[in-house]
Coordinates of N, CA and C in Angstrom, one line a residue:
M1 N -15.3 -170.8 125.4 CA -14.4 -171.9 125.4 C -15.1 -173.2 125.5
E2 N -14.8 -174.1 124.7 CA -15.5 -175.4 124.7 C -15.1 -176.2 125.9
R3 N -16.0 -176.9 126.5 CA -15.8 -177.8 127.6 C -15.4 -179.2 127.2
G4 N -14.8 -179.9 128.1 CA -14.5 -181.3 127.8 C -15.8 -182.1 127.9
L5 N -15.6 -183.4 127.9 CA -16.7 -184.4 127.9 C -17.2 -184.7 129.3
S6 N -18.4 -185.1 129.4 CA -18.9 -185.5 130.7 C -18.3 -186.9 131.1
K7 N -18.4 -187.3 132.3 CA -17.8 -188.5 132.7 C -18.3 -189.7 131.9
V8 N -19.6 -189.7 131.6 CA -20.1 -190.9 130.9 C -19.6 -190.9 129.4
L9 N -19.5 -189.7 128.8 CA -18.9 -189.7 127.5 C -17.4 -190.0 127.4
L10 N -16.7 -189.6 128.5 CA -15.3 -190.0 128.6 C -15.2 -191.6 128.7
C11 N -16.1 -192.2 129.4 CA -16.2 -193.6 129.5 C -16.5 -194.3 128.2
A12 N -17.4 -193.6 127.4 CA -17.8 -194.1 126.1 C -16.5 -194.1 125.2
V13 N -15.8 -193.0 125.3 CA -14.6 -192.9 124.4 C -13.5 -193.9 124.9
D14 N -13.4 -194.1 126.2 CA -12.5 -195.1 126.7 C -12.8 -196.5 126.2
A15 N -14.1 -196.8 126.0 CA -14.5 -198.1 125.4 C -14.0 -198.2 124.0
L16 N -14.0 -197.1 123.3 CA -13.5 -197.1 121.9 C -12.0 -197.4 122.0
Y17 N -11.2 -196.7 122.8 CA -9.8 -196.9 123.0 C -9.5 -198.4 123.4
K18 N -10.2 -198.9 124.3 CA -9.9 -200.3 124.9 C -10.4 -201.4 124.0
L19 N -11.5 -201.2 123.3 CA -12.2 -202.4 122.6 C -12.2 -202.4 121.1
D20 N -11.8 -201.3 120.5 CA -11.7 -201.2 119.0 C -10.8 -202.2 118.4
G21 N -9.7 -202.5 119.1 CA -8.7 -203.5 118.5 C -9.3 -204.9 118.4
T22 N -10.0 -205.3 119.4 CA -10.6 -206.7 119.4 C -11.8 -206.7 118.4
L23 N -12.6 -205.7 118.4 CA -13.7 -205.6 117.5 C -13.2 -205.6 116.0
V24 N -12.2 -204.8 115.7 CA -11.7 -204.8 114.3 C -11.1 -206.1 113.9
K25 N -10.5 -206.8 114.8 CA -10.0 -208.2 114.5 C -11.2 -209.1 114.1
E26 N -12.2 -209.1 114.9 CA -13.4 -209.9 114.6 C -14.0 -209.5 113.2
L27 N -14.1 -208.1 113.0 CA -14.6 -207.6 111.8 C -13.8 -208.1 110.6
N28 N -12.5 -208.0 110.7 CA -11.6 -208.4 109.6 C -11.7 -209.9 109.3
T29 N -11.9 -210.7 110.4 CA -12.1 -212.1 110.2 C -13.4 -212.4 109.4
Y30 N -14.4 -211.6 109.8 CA -15.7 -211.8 109.2 C -15.6 -211.4 107.7
L31 N -14.9 -210.4 107.4 CA -14.8 -209.8 106.0 C -13.7 -210.6 105.2
D32 N -13.0 -211.5 105.8 CA -11.9 -212.2 105.2 C -12.1 -212.6 103.7
N33 N -13.2 -213.1 103.4 CA -13.5 -213.7 102.0 C -14.2 -212.6 101.2
S34 N -14.2 -211.4 101.6 CA -14.8 -210.3 100.8 C -13.7 -209.5 100.2
E35 N -14.1 -208.5 99.4 CA -13.1 -207.6 98.8 C -12.8 -206.4 99.8
F36 N -13.3 -206.4 101.0 CA -13.2 -205.3 101.9 C -12.2 -205.7 103.0
G37 N -11.5 -204.7 103.5 CA -10.6 -204.9 104.6 C -9.2 -205.4 104.1
P38 N -8.3 -205.7 105.0 CA -8.5 -205.5 106.4 C -8.4 -204.1 106.8
Y39 N -8.9 -203.8 108.0 CA -9.0 -202.4 108.5 C -8.1 -202.4 109.8
E40 N -7.5 -201.2 110.0 CA -6.7 -201.0 111.2 C -7.6 -200.7 112.4
H41 N -8.7 -200.0 112.1 CA -9.7 -199.6 113.1 C -11.1 -199.8 112.5
V42 N -12.1 -199.9 113.3 CA -13.5 -200.1 112.8 C -13.9 -198.8 112.0
S43 N -13.4 -197.7 112.4 CA -13.7 -196.5 111.7 C -13.3 -196.6 110.2
G44 N -12.3 -197.3 109.9 CA -11.8 -197.5 108.5 C -13.0 -198.1 107.6
A45 N -13.6 -199.1 108.2 CA -14.8 -199.7 107.5 C -15.9 -198.7 107.3
V46 N -16.2 -198.0 108.4 CA -17.3 -197.0 108.4 C -17.0 -195.9 107.4
Y47 N -15.8 -195.4 107.4 CA -15.5 -194.3 106.4 C -15.4 -194.8 105.0
E48 N -15.0 -196.0 104.8 CA -15.1 -196.6 103.4 C -16.6 -196.7 103.0
L49 N -17.4 -197.1 103.9 CA -18.9 -197.2 103.6 C -19.4 -195.8 103.2
L50 N -19.1 -194.8 104.0 CA -19.6 -193.5 103.7 C -19.1 -192.9 102.4
N51 N -17.8 -193.2 102.1 CA -17.2 -192.7 100.9 C -17.9 -193.4 99.7
L52 N -18.1 -194.7 99.8 CA -18.8 -195.4 98.7 C -20.2 -194.9 98.5
Q53 N -20.8 -194.6 99.6 CA -22.2 -194.0 99.5 C -22.2 -192.7 98.7
K54 N -21.2 -191.9 99.0 CA -21.1 -190.6 98.2 C -20.9 -190.9 96.7
K55 N -20.0 -191.8 96.4 CA -19.6 -192.1 95.0 C -20.7 -192.9 94.3
A56 N -21.6 -193.6 95.1 CA -22.6 -194.4 94.5 C -23.6 -193.6 93.7
R57 N -23.8 -192.4 94.0 CA -24.7 -191.5 93.2 C -24.4 -191.5 91.7
N58 N -23.1 -191.5 91.4 CA -22.7 -191.3 90.0 C -22.1 -192.5 89.4
R59 N -21.7 -193.5 90.2 CA -20.9 -194.6 89.7 C -21.6 -196.0 90.0
P60 N -22.0 -196.7 89.0 CA -22.7 -198.0 89.3 C -21.8 -199.0 90.1
K61 N -20.5 -199.0 89.8 CA -19.6 -199.9 90.5 C -19.5 -199.6 92.0
A62 N -19.4 -198.3 92.3 CA -19.4 -197.8 93.7 C -20.7 -198.2 94.3
A63 N -21.8 -198.1 93.6 CA -23.1 -198.4 94.2 C -23.2 -199.9 94.6
S64 N -22.6 -200.7 93.7 CA -22.6 -202.1 94.0 C -21.7 -202.4 95.2
A65 N -20.5 -201.8 95.3 CA -19.6 -202.0 96.4 C -20.3 -201.5 97.7
F66 N -21.0 -200.3 97.6 CA -21.6 -199.8 98.8 C -22.7 -200.8 99.3
A67 N -23.5 -201.3 98.4 CA -24.5 -202.2 98.8 C -23.9 -203.5 99.4
Q68 N -22.8 -203.9 98.9 CA -22.2 -205.1 99.4 C -21.6 -204.9 100.8
L69 N -20.9 -203.8 101.0 CA -20.3 -203.5 102.3 C -21.4 -203.2 103.3
E70 N -22.4 -202.5 102.9 CA -23.5 -202.2 103.8 C -24.2 -203.5 104.3
G71 N -24.4 -204.4 103.4 CA -24.9 -205.7 103.8 C -24.0 -206.5 104.8
L72 N -22.7 -206.5 104.4 CA -21.8 -207.2 105.3 C -21.7 -206.6 106.7
L73 N -21.7 -205.2 106.8 CA -21.6 -204.6 108.1 C -22.9 -204.8 108.9
G74 N -24.0 -204.7 108.1 CA -25.3 -205.0 108.8 C -25.4 -206.4 109.3
N75 N -24.9 -207.4 108.6 CA -24.9 -208.8 109.0 C -24.0 -209.0 110.2
F76 N -22.8 -208.3 110.1 CA -21.9 -208.4 111.3 C -22.5 -207.9 112.5
A77 N -23.2 -206.8 112.5 CA -23.8 -206.2 113.6 C -25.0 -207.1 114.1
A78 N -25.6 -207.7 113.2 CA -26.8 -208.6 113.6 C -26.3 -209.7 114.5
Q79 N -25.1 -210.1 114.4 CA -24.6 -211.2 115.2 C -24.7 -210.8 116.7
Y80 N -24.7 -209.5 117.0 CA -24.8 -209.0 118.3 C -26.1 -208.4 118.6
G81 N -27.1 -208.7 117.8 CA -28.5 -208.2 118.0 C -28.6 -206.7 117.6
L82 N -27.7 -206.2 116.8 CA -27.7 -204.8 116.4 C -28.0 -204.7 114.9
T83 N -28.0 -203.4 114.4 CA -28.2 -203.2 113.0 C -27.0 -202.4 112.5
L84 N -27.1 -202.0 111.2 CA -26.1 -201.2 110.6 C -26.0 -199.8 111.3
A85 N -27.0 -199.4 112.0 CA -27.0 -198.2 112.7 C -25.8 -198.1 113.7
A86 N -25.4 -199.2 114.2 CA -24.3 -199.2 115.1 C -23.0 -198.7 114.4
F87 N -22.8 -199.0 113.2 CA -21.7 -198.5 112.4 C -21.9 -197.1 112.0
L88 N -23.2 -196.7 111.7 CA -23.5 -195.3 111.3 C -23.3 -194.3 112.4
E89 N -23.3 -194.8 113.6 CA -23.1 -193.9 114.8 C -21.6 -193.7 115.0
W90 N -20.7 -194.5 114.3 CA -19.3 -194.4 114.6 C -18.7 -193.0 114.4
P91 N -19.1 -192.3 113.3 CA -18.5 -190.9 113.2 C -18.7 -190.0 114.4
L92 N -19.9 -190.2 115.1 CA -20.1 -189.4 116.3 C -19.2 -189.8 117.4
L93 N -19.0 -191.1 117.5 CA -18.0 -191.6 118.5 C -16.6 -191.1 118.2
M94 N -16.2 -191.1 117.0 CA -14.9 -190.5 116.6 C -14.8 -189.0 116.9
E95 N -15.9 -188.3 116.7 CA -16.0 -186.9 117.1 C -15.8 -186.7 118.6
M96 N -16.4 -187.6 119.4 CA -16.2 -187.5 120.8 C -14.8 -187.8 121.2
K97 N -14.2 -188.8 120.5 CA -12.8 -189.1 120.7 C -11.9 -187.9 120.4
G98 N -12.2 -187.2 119.3 CA -11.4 -186.0 119.0 C -11.6 -184.9 120.1
R99 N -12.8 -184.8 120.6 CA -13.0 -183.8 121.7 C -12.2 -184.2 123.0
R100 N -12.2 -185.5 123.3 CA -11.5 -186.0 124.4 C -10.0 -185.8 124.2
D101 N -9.5 -186.1 123.0 CA -8.1 -185.9 122.8 C -7.7 -184.4 122.9
Q102 N -8.6 -183.5 122.5 CA -8.3 -182.1 122.6 C -8.1 -181.6 124.0
F103 N -8.8 -182.2 124.9 CA -8.8 -181.8 126.3 C -8.0 -182.8 127.2
S104 N -7.2 -183.7 126.6 CA -6.4 -184.6 127.3 C -5.2 -183.9 127.9
H105 N -4.2 -184.7 128.4 CA -3.0 -184.1 129.0 C -2.4 -183.1 128.0
P106 N -2.1 -181.9 128.5 CA -1.5 -180.9 127.7 C -0.3 -181.3 126.9
F107 N -0.2 -181.0 125.7 CA 0.9 -181.4 124.8 C 2.1 -180.4 125.1
D108 N 3.2 -181.0 125.5 CA 4.4 -180.2 125.8 C 5.4 -180.5 124.7
R109 N 5.3 -179.7 123.6 CA 6.2 -179.9 122.5 C 7.7 -179.8 122.9
A110 N 8.0 -178.7 123.6 CA 9.4 -178.5 124.0 C 10.0 -179.7 124.8
F111 N 9.2 -180.3 125.7 CA 9.6 -181.5 126.4 C 9.9 -182.6 125.5
L112 N 9.0 -182.9 124.5 CA 9.1 -184.0 123.6 C 10.3 -183.8 122.7
V113 N 10.6 -182.6 122.2 CA 11.7 -182.3 121.4 C 13.0 -182.6 122.2
R114 N 13.0 -182.1 123.4 CA 14.2 -182.4 124.3 C 14.4 -183.9 124.5
E115 N 13.4 -184.6 124.7 CA 13.5 -186.1 124.9 C 14.0 -186.8 123.6
L116 N 13.5 -186.3 122.5 CA 14.0 -186.8 121.2 C 15.5 -186.5 121.1
E117 N 15.9 -185.3 121.4 CA 17.3 -184.9 121.2 C 18.2 -185.7 122.2
A118 N 17.6 -186.0 123.4 CA 18.3 -186.8 124.4 C 18.3 -188.3 124.1
Q119 N 17.6 -188.7 123.0 CA 17.5 -190.1 122.6 C 16.9 -191.0 123.7
N120 N 15.8 -190.5 124.2 CA 15.1 -191.2 125.2 C 14.8 -192.6 124.7
P121 N 15.2 -193.7 125.4 CA 15.0 -195.1 124.9 C 13.5 -195.4 124.6
D122 N 12.6 -194.8 125.3 CA 11.2 -195.1 125.1 C 10.7 -194.6 123.8
L123 N 11.4 -193.7 123.2 CA 11.0 -193.1 121.9 C 11.7 -193.6 120.7
V124 N 12.7 -194.5 120.9 CA 13.5 -195.0 119.8 C 12.7 -195.6 118.6
L125 N 11.7 -196.4 119.0 CA 10.9 -197.1 117.9 C 10.0 -196.2 117.1
V126 N 9.7 -195.0 117.7 CA 8.8 -194.1 117.0 C 9.5 -192.7 116.7
E127 N 10.8 -192.7 116.9 CA 11.5 -191.4 116.7 C 11.2 -190.7 115.4
N128 N 11.3 -191.4 114.3 CA 11.2 -190.8 113.0 C 9.7 -190.3 112.8
A129 N 8.8 -191.1 113.2 CA 7.4 -190.8 113.1 C 7.1 -189.5 113.9
L130 N 7.6 -189.4 115.1 CA 7.5 -188.2 115.9 C 8.1 -187.0 115.3
R131 N 9.3 -187.2 114.7 CA 10.0 -186.1 114.1 C 9.2 -185.6 112.9
L132 N 8.6 -186.5 112.2 CA 7.7 -186.1 111.1 C 6.5 -185.3 111.6
L133 N 5.8 -185.8 112.6 CA 4.7 -185.1 113.2 C 5.1 -183.7 113.7
L134 N 6.3 -183.6 114.3 CA 6.8 -182.3 114.8 C 7.5 -181.5 113.8
R135 N 7.7 -182.1 112.6 CA 8.5 -181.4 111.6 C 9.8 -180.9 112.1
E136 N 10.5 -181.8 112.8 CA 11.7 -181.5 113.6 C 12.8 -182.5 113.2
A137 N 13.6 -182.1 112.3 CA 14.7 -183.0 111.9 C 15.8 -183.1 113.0
S138 N 16.5 -184.2 112.9 CA 17.6 -184.4 113.9 C 18.8 -183.7 113.6

C-alpha cells in the first residue's frame, strides 16, 4: 500500500494550493500581449509547453510556438532569479498534489449524495457540477 507524503512534501503541495492563484495572475499579465494564455493554473502553461514540445518534432508551426512559449516562461522565471527549470518541475509538483489528494479526507459519496438530495445550501452553486462528477441525476 502506498504511503502518503512526508510533512515537508505536504507543505510543498500546500504552497501550490495557496500560491498558484496569485502566480498564475502574474503569469497571465506577463503573457498578456502574447498568443498564450490566459491560464487558470500555472500547470496549464506548463502542459501547453510540453504538448508543443511533442508536436514540434513534426510541425514547424508548433516548433515556433514552442520556442516562443519556452522563451516567455524562461524570461518570466528569470524575474525571480530562476530558469525555465522551475516550470519543468511543475509536473512533479502536480504528481505530489495527486498523491496528497489521494490520501486526503476520505471521500464519502453517500453523504454527498444525501446532502445534494437535501439541497444543502452550501452546494447550490456547484450542484450540477457535482451531479455530473457523481453521475447522479436529481
